Amino acid sequence: MVTPALMADKKAECCPECGAPLVIRSSRRGPFLGCSRYPECEFVRPLKANADGHIVKELSGQLCPQCQGTLVLRQGRYGMFIGCSNYPACDHTEVIDRPDETTLTCPQCGKGKLLQRKSRFGKVFHACERYPECQFALNHKPVAGTCPTCHYPLLFEKKTAQGVKRFCASKACGKPVTAEVDTNE
């Protein structure tokens, strides 16, 4: 049934299948446009056309290493990335923000290096490159040094009200490290 509020909106789009107005509906995947005569008419359409992977800018002079097509900057579900303009025929993609590698060895496994990563919420943390075998993670910037209390081989920097301070990276210790004794660099 068409309500007066829907008829008053002259900008309302009409369903291409039955001619009834389209309304905004929501699902667990987010909002979408659907026919107001549902369930008789089951027409649905994404709210934003071409929301995933749309081209933001063409990168002139840069060619795809797989098909020699032009590389373009795209906006996807997880942020910006570089991809081939011939998608879906060519599926070449490149990451814009490469993780920062540190020269610090993982204190838990002793084999991997610590990498800067981003959580699904956009928060930066440092973790072992051997994940999932080694699940060491640190929410603050790691710093080379040894804890004078427990002799743990890693410290981290944290911004406090008194300025930037260093702490032991061991969850069991976590004590602040004074500037005079802090590292063996």
Short mmCIF file of C-alpha atoms in Angstrom, two decimals:
data_model
loop_
_atom_site.label_atom_id
_atom_site.label_comp_id
_atom_site.label_asym_id
_atom_site.label_seq_id
_atom_site.Cartn_x
_atom_site.Cartn_y
_atom_site.Cartn_z
CA MET A 1 0.00 0.00 0.00
CA VAL A 2 1.34 3.43 -0.95
CA THR A 3 1.22 5.97 1.86
CA PRO A 4 0.66 9.72 1.36
CA ALA A 5 4.17 10.39 2.67
CA LEU A 6 5.66 8.28 -0.12
CA MET A 7 3.50 9.95 -2.77
CA ALA A 8 4.44 13.44 -1.55
CA ASP A 9 8.11 12.79 -2.25
CA LYS A 10 8.46 13.66 -5.94
CA LYS A 11 12.08 12.48 -5.96
CA ALA A 12 11.07 8.94 -4.96
CA GLU A 13 12.26 6.40 -7.48
CA CYS A 14 9.85 3.91 -8.92
CA CYS A 15 10.30 0.16 -9.08
CA PRO A 16 11.28 -0.86 -12.64
CA GLU A 17 9.28 -4.09 -12.30
CA CYS A 18 5.90 -2.87 -10.97
CA GLY A 19 6.04 0.97 -10.85
CA ALA A 20 5.53 1.26 -7.05
CA PRO A 21 7.81 3.64 -5.09
CA LEU A 22 11.14 2.32 -3.79
CA VAL A 23 11.74 2.65 -0.04
CA ILE A 24 14.87 2.37 2.08
CA ARG A 25 14.99 -0.90 3.97
CA SER A 26 17.69 -2.38 6.16
CA SER A 27 19.20 -5.80 6.61
CA ARG A 28 22.17 -7.24 8.44
CA ARG A 29 24.34 -6.18 5.49
CA GLY A 30 23.17 -2.56 5.69
CA PRO A 31 20.57 -0.33 4.03
CA PHE A 32 19.19 -0.98 0.54
CA LEU A 33 16.34 0.16 -1.72
CA GLY A 34 13.40 -2.21 -2.00
CA CYS A 35 9.95 -2.13 -3.54
CA SER A 36 7.17 -0.84 -1.28
CA ARG A 37 4.91 -3.67 -2.53
CA TYR A 38 7.08 -6.41 -0.99
CA PRO A 39 6.35 -9.42 -0.83
CA GLU A 40 4.30 -9.20 -4.05
CA CYS A 41 7.27 -7.55 -5.78
CA GLU A 42 10.75 -8.59 -4.63
CA PHE A 43 12.83 -5.94 -6.46
CA VAL A 44 15.91 -4.75 -4.49
CA ARG A 45 18.85 -2.50 -5.39
CA PRO A 46 21.94 -1.32 -3.46
CA LEU A 47 21.48 2.11 -1.90
CA LYS A 48 24.76 3.33 -3.37
CA ALA A 49 25.38 2.18 -6.89
CA ASN A 50 28.84 0.73 -7.44
CA ALA A 51 29.77 1.04 -3.73
CA ASP A 52 32.45 -1.65 -3.77
CA GLY A 53 35.56 -1.12 -5.86
CA HIS A 54 34.53 2.02 -7.70
CA ILE A 55 37.28 3.98 -9.45
CA VAL A 56 38.41 7.13 -7.68
CA LYS A 57 41.33 8.18 -9.89
CA GLU A 58 43.28 6.85 -12.87
CA LEU A 59 47.03 6.55 -12.23
CA SER A 60 48.57 7.73 -15.49
CA GLY A 61 51.85 6.16 -16.52
CA GLN A 62 51.47 3.10 -14.28
CA LEU A 63 50.73 -0.19 -16.00
CA CYS A 64 49.40 -3.45 -14.61
CA PRO A 65 52.19 -6.08 -14.42
CA GLN A 66 49.74 -8.86 -15.43
CA CYS A 67 47.85 -7.45 -18.44
CA GLN A 68 49.52 -4.07 -19.16
CA GLY A 69 46.24 -2.23 -18.49
CA THR A 70 46.17 1.09 -16.63
CA LEU A 71 46.29 1.00 -12.83
CA VAL A 72 43.55 2.91 -11.02
CA LEU A 73 42.92 3.99 -7.43
CA ARG A 74 39.78 2.30 -6.11
CA GLN A 75 37.60 2.67 -3.03
CA GLY A 76 36.60 -0.71 -1.62
CA ARG A 77 34.92 -2.15 1.43
CA TYR A 78 38.18 -2.03 3.45
CA GLY A 79 39.54 1.30 2.21
CA MET A 80 41.57 2.54 -0.73
CA PHE A 81 43.63 0.21 -2.91
CA ILE A 82 45.27 0.12 -6.34
CA GLY A 83 43.77 -2.22 -8.94
CA CYS A 84 43.72 -2.89 -12.65
CA SER A 85 41.26 -0.97 -14.83
CA ASN A 86 40.47 -4.24 -16.67
CA TYR A 87 38.75 -5.78 -13.64
CA PRO A 88 37.14 -8.42 -13.60
CA ALA A 89 39.18 -9.81 -16.54
CA CYS A 90 42.37 -8.98 -14.59
CA ASP A 91 42.30 -9.25 -10.79
CA HIS A 92 45.66 -7.56 -9.99
CA THR A 93 45.57 -5.44 -6.81
CA GLU A 94 48.18 -3.65 -4.70
CA VAL A 95 48.05 -2.40 -1.13
CA ILE A 96 48.63 1.32 -0.61
CA ASP A 97 49.65 1.23 3.05
CA ARG A 98 52.32 -1.42 3.40
CA PRO A 99 52.97 -2.40 7.03
CA ASP A 100 56.06 -0.89 8.63
CA GLU A 101 58.62 -3.56 9.44
CA THR A 102 60.71 -3.19 12.54
CA THR A 103 64.11 -4.75 13.11
CA LEU A 104 62.90 -6.03 16.46
CA THR A 105 62.66 -9.77 16.97
CA CYS A 106 59.48 -11.18 18.48
CA PRO A 107 60.15 -11.81 22.19
CA GLN A 108 57.65 -14.68 22.35
CA CYS A 109 58.89 -16.98 19.56
CA GLY A 110 62.34 -15.45 18.94
CA LYS A 111 62.08 -16.20 15.19
CA GLY A 112 59.79 -13.60 13.60
CA LYS A 113 60.02 -9.83 13.31
CA LEU A 114 57.42 -7.39 14.62
CA LEU A 115 55.19 -5.77 11.97
CA GLN A 116 52.88 -2.78 12.22
CA ARG A 117 49.30 -3.84 11.46
CA LYS A 118 45.80 -2.37 11.55
CA SER A 119 42.82 -3.93 13.26
CA ARG A 120 39.47 -4.13 11.53
CA PHE A 121 38.51 -0.99 13.45
CA GLY A 122 41.54 0.97 12.13
CA LYS A 123 43.63 0.87 15.31
CA VAL A 124 47.40 0.38 14.82
CA PHE A 125 49.17 -2.42 16.69
CA HIS A 126 52.37 -4.44 16.35
CA ALA A 127 52.38 -8.22 15.96
CA CYS A 128 54.68 -11.08 15.02
CA GLU A 129 55.00 -11.78 11.29
CA ARG A 130 54.64 -15.53 12.01
CA TYR A 131 50.94 -15.22 12.94
CA PRO A 132 49.01 -17.58 13.50
CA GLU A 133 51.89 -19.79 14.77
CA CYS A 134 52.98 -16.98 17.11
CA GLN A 135 50.21 -14.77 18.47
CA PHE A 136 52.30 -12.04 20.13
CA ALA A 137 50.66 -8.60 19.80
CA LEU A 138 51.36 -5.20 21.35
CA ASN A 139 49.07 -2.16 21.24
CA HIS A 140 51.90 0.37 21.66
CA LYS A 141 55.10 1.18 19.75
CA PRO A 142 57.78 -1.45 20.53
CA VAL A 143 61.25 -0.26 21.52
CA ALA A 144 64.48 -2.27 21.76
CA GLY A 145 65.62 -2.74 25.33
CA THR A 146 65.55 -5.04 28.32
CA CYS A 147 63.46 -4.67 31.46
CA PRO A 148 65.77 -4.26 34.50
CA THR A 149 63.20 -5.97 36.75
CA CYS A 150 62.24 -9.17 34.86
CA HIS A 151 64.83 -9.05 32.00
CA TYR A 152 62.13 -9.29 29.30
CA PRO A 153 63.80 -8.46 25.93
CA LEU A 154 61.29 -5.80 24.76
CA LEU A 155 59.93 -2.45 25.94
CA PHE A 156 57.15 -0.24 24.58
CA GLU A 157 56.54 3.52 24.50
CA LYS A 158 53.31 4.98 25.82
CA LYS A 159 52.14 8.60 25.93
CA THR A 160 51.19 9.60 29.46
CA ALA A 161 50.29 12.89 31.13
CA GLN A 162 53.97 13.28 32.10
CA GLY A 163 55.14 12.68 28.51
CA VAL A 164 56.32 9.62 26.63
CA LYS A 165 57.41 6.82 28.96
CA ARG A 166 58.77 3.34 28.42
CA PHE A 167 57.31 0.21 29.99
CA CYS A 168 58.17 -3.48 30.07
CA ALA A 169 56.29 -5.34 27.28
CA SER A 170 55.76 -8.42 29.45
CA LYS A 171 52.12 -8.75 30.53
CA ALA A 172 53.31 -10.25 33.81
CA CYS A 173 55.60 -7.29 34.63
CA GLY A 174 54.50 -4.11 32.77
CA LYS A 175 56.56 -1.86 35.08
CA PRO A 176 57.80 1.57 33.95
CA VAL A 177 61.46 1.72 32.96
CA THR A 178 63.52 4.74 33.98
CA ALA A 179 65.47 6.65 31.33
CA GLU A 180 68.89 5.93 32.88
CA VAL A 181 68.52 2.14 32.90
CA ASP A 182 66.02 1.62 30.07
CA THR A 183 67.95 0.11 27.16
CA ASN A 184 71.05 -1.82 26.23
CA GLU A 185 71.28 -0.21 22.76
#
